[in-house]
CSV table of C-alpha atoms in Angstrom, one decimal:
chain,number,residue,atom,x,y,z
A,20,MET,CA,121.0,48.0,50.8
A,21,THR,CA,118.4,44.6,51.7
A,22,LEU,CA,121.3,42.7,54.5
A,23,PRO,CA,119.4,39.6,56.1
A,24,PRO,CA,118.8,39.4,59.7
A,25,LYS,CA,121.8,39.2,61.9
A,26,VAL,CA,122.1,37.6,65.2
A,27,THR,CA,124.3,38.0,67.7
A,28,ASP,CA,126.8,35.6,69.5
A,29,ARG,CA,124.7,36.2,72.9
A,30,ALA,CA,121.2,35.1,71.0
A,31,PHE,CA,123.6,31.6,69.7
A,32,ASP,CA,125.1,30.5,73.4
A,33,ARG,CA,121.6,30.6,74.5
A,34,LEU,CA,120.4,28.2,71.3
A,35,SER,CA,123.5,26.9,72.9
A,36,GLU,CA,122.5,26.7,76.5
A,37,ILE,CA,118.9,24.9,75.4
A,38,GLY,CA,120.5,22.4,73.6
A,39,ALA,CA,118.7,22.7,69.9
A,40,ALA,CA,120.6,21.9,67.7
A,41,ASP,CA,121.2,18.3,69.9
A,42,GLN,CA,117.2,17.9,69.3
A,43,GLY,CA,117.6,18.6,65.4
A,44,LYS,CA,115.5,22.1,65.7
A,45,ALA,CA,116.4,25.7,64.9
A,46,LEU,CA,115.0,29.8,66.0
A,47,ARG,CA,112.3,30.1,63.9
A,48,ILE,CA,111.8,33.7,63.8
A,49,ALA,CA,108.3,34.7,61.1
A,50,VAL,CA,106.4,37.6,61.2
A,51,GLU,CA,102.1,37.3,61.5
A,52,GLY,CA,100.0,39.7,60.7
A,53,GLY,CA,98.1,40.9,64.3
A,54,GLY,CA,99.5,41.6,67.8
A,55,CYS,CA,98.4,45.0,68.9
A,56,SER,CA,100.6,47.5,66.5
A,57,GLY,CA,99.7,45.3,63.0
A,58,PHE,CA,102.8,42.2,62.4
A,59,GLN,CA,103.6,40.5,65.7
A,60,TYR,CA,107.3,37.8,65.7
A,61,ASN,CA,106.8,34.5,66.2
A,62,ILE,CA,109.4,33.0,68.3
A,63,VAL,CA,109.9,29.2,68.2
A,64,LEU,CA,112.0,26.1,68.2
A,65,ASP,CA,111.1,24.6,65.0
A,66,ASP,CA,112.3,22.5,61.5
A,67,VAL,CA,114.6,23.8,58.9
A,68,THR,CA,112.5,24.0,56.0
A,69,PRO,CA,113.6,24.1,52.1
A,70,ASP,CA,111.6,27.7,51.8
A,71,ASP,CA,113.9,29.0,54.8
A,72,LEU,CA,116.8,31.9,55.3
A,73,VAL,CA,119.6,29.4,57.6
A,74,LEU,CA,121.9,31.6,59.9
A,75,GLU,CA,124.3,29.7,61.4
A,76,GLY,CA,126.5,30.3,64.4
A,77,SER,CA,128.3,28.0,67.0
A,78,GLY,CA,127.3,25.2,65.4
A,79,GLU,CA,123.3,26.2,65.6
A,80,LYS,CA,120.6,27.7,63.6
A,81,VAL,CA,118.5,30.5,63.1
A,82,VAL,CA,115.4,30.0,59.9
A,83,VAL,CA,113.5,32.3,58.3
A,84,ASP,CA,111.4,32.1,56.0
A,85,SER,CA,111.0,33.9,52.7
A,86,VAL,CA,107.7,35.9,54.1
A,87,SER,CA,109.1,36.5,56.6
A,88,LEU,CA,111.9,38.3,55.1
A,89,PRO,CA,111.8,41.4,53.6
A,90,PHE,CA,109.8,42.5,57.4
A,91,LEU,CA,113.2,41.4,58.8
A,92,THR,CA,116.0,43.9,56.7
A,93,ASN,CA,119.7,44.7,58.5
A,94,ALA,CA,116.8,43.3,62.3
A,95,VAL,CA,119.0,42.0,65.0
A,96,ILE,CA,118.5,39.0,67.3
A,97,ASP,CA,119.7,39.0,70.2
A,98,PHE,CA,118.8,37.3,73.3
A,99,THR,CA,118.4,39.0,76.7
A,100,GLU,CA,118.3,38.7,80.8
A,101,GLU,CA,116.4,41.2,82.4
A,102,LEU,CA,114.2,41.1,86.0
A,103,ILE,CA,110.9,40.6,83.8
A,104,GLY,CA,112.6,37.1,82.8
A,105,ALA,CA,114.9,36.1,79.9
A,106,ARG,CA,113.6,36.4,76.2
A,107,PHE,CA,115.2,36.7,72.6
A,108,VAL,CA,114.6,39.9,71.2
A,109,ILE,CA,115.0,41.7,67.5
A,110,GLU,CA,116.1,45.2,67.1
A,111,ASN,CA,114.2,45.8,63.4
A,112,PRO,CA,115.0,48.8,62.1
A,113,ASN,CA,112.1,48.6,59.1
A,114,ALA,CA,109.4,49.2,62.7
A,115,THR,CA,108.3,52.8,63.2
A,116,ALA,CA,106.5,51.9,65.9
A,117,SER,CA,106.1,49.5,68.5
A,118,CYS,CA,103.7,47.8,71.5
A,119,GLY,CA,105.2,47.6,75.5
A,120,CYS,CA,105.1,43.5,75.1
A,121,GLY,CA,108.4,44.3,72.9
A,122,THR,CA,106.4,41.1,70.1
A,123,SER,CA,104.3,43.8,68.3
A,124,PHE,CA,104.9,46.8,66.2
A,125,SER,CA,104.2,48.4,62.9
A,126,ILE,CA,105.7,49.5,59.9
């Protein structure tokens, strides 16, 4: 069954901390060709467009464009704080391989 990506409370909380909605922005998760494994994630604060799937929580928005959406079926968008730094991460069950940087994957 095809399900849209899920966004964790921790990711929405981080968007609140950085004031994304206050700036009129949403967190855009896009999949692009490239990277060391074939595809890579592009994660940026951006404007919402009519083509976007909008995921909302805690007054914040995460958006995915229609081209990227099939690559993110059943994925989980999270925020993590580790020794190497804090970042948004994507747990993607569609990825058959990924690289150490965590932003590149293959299907």
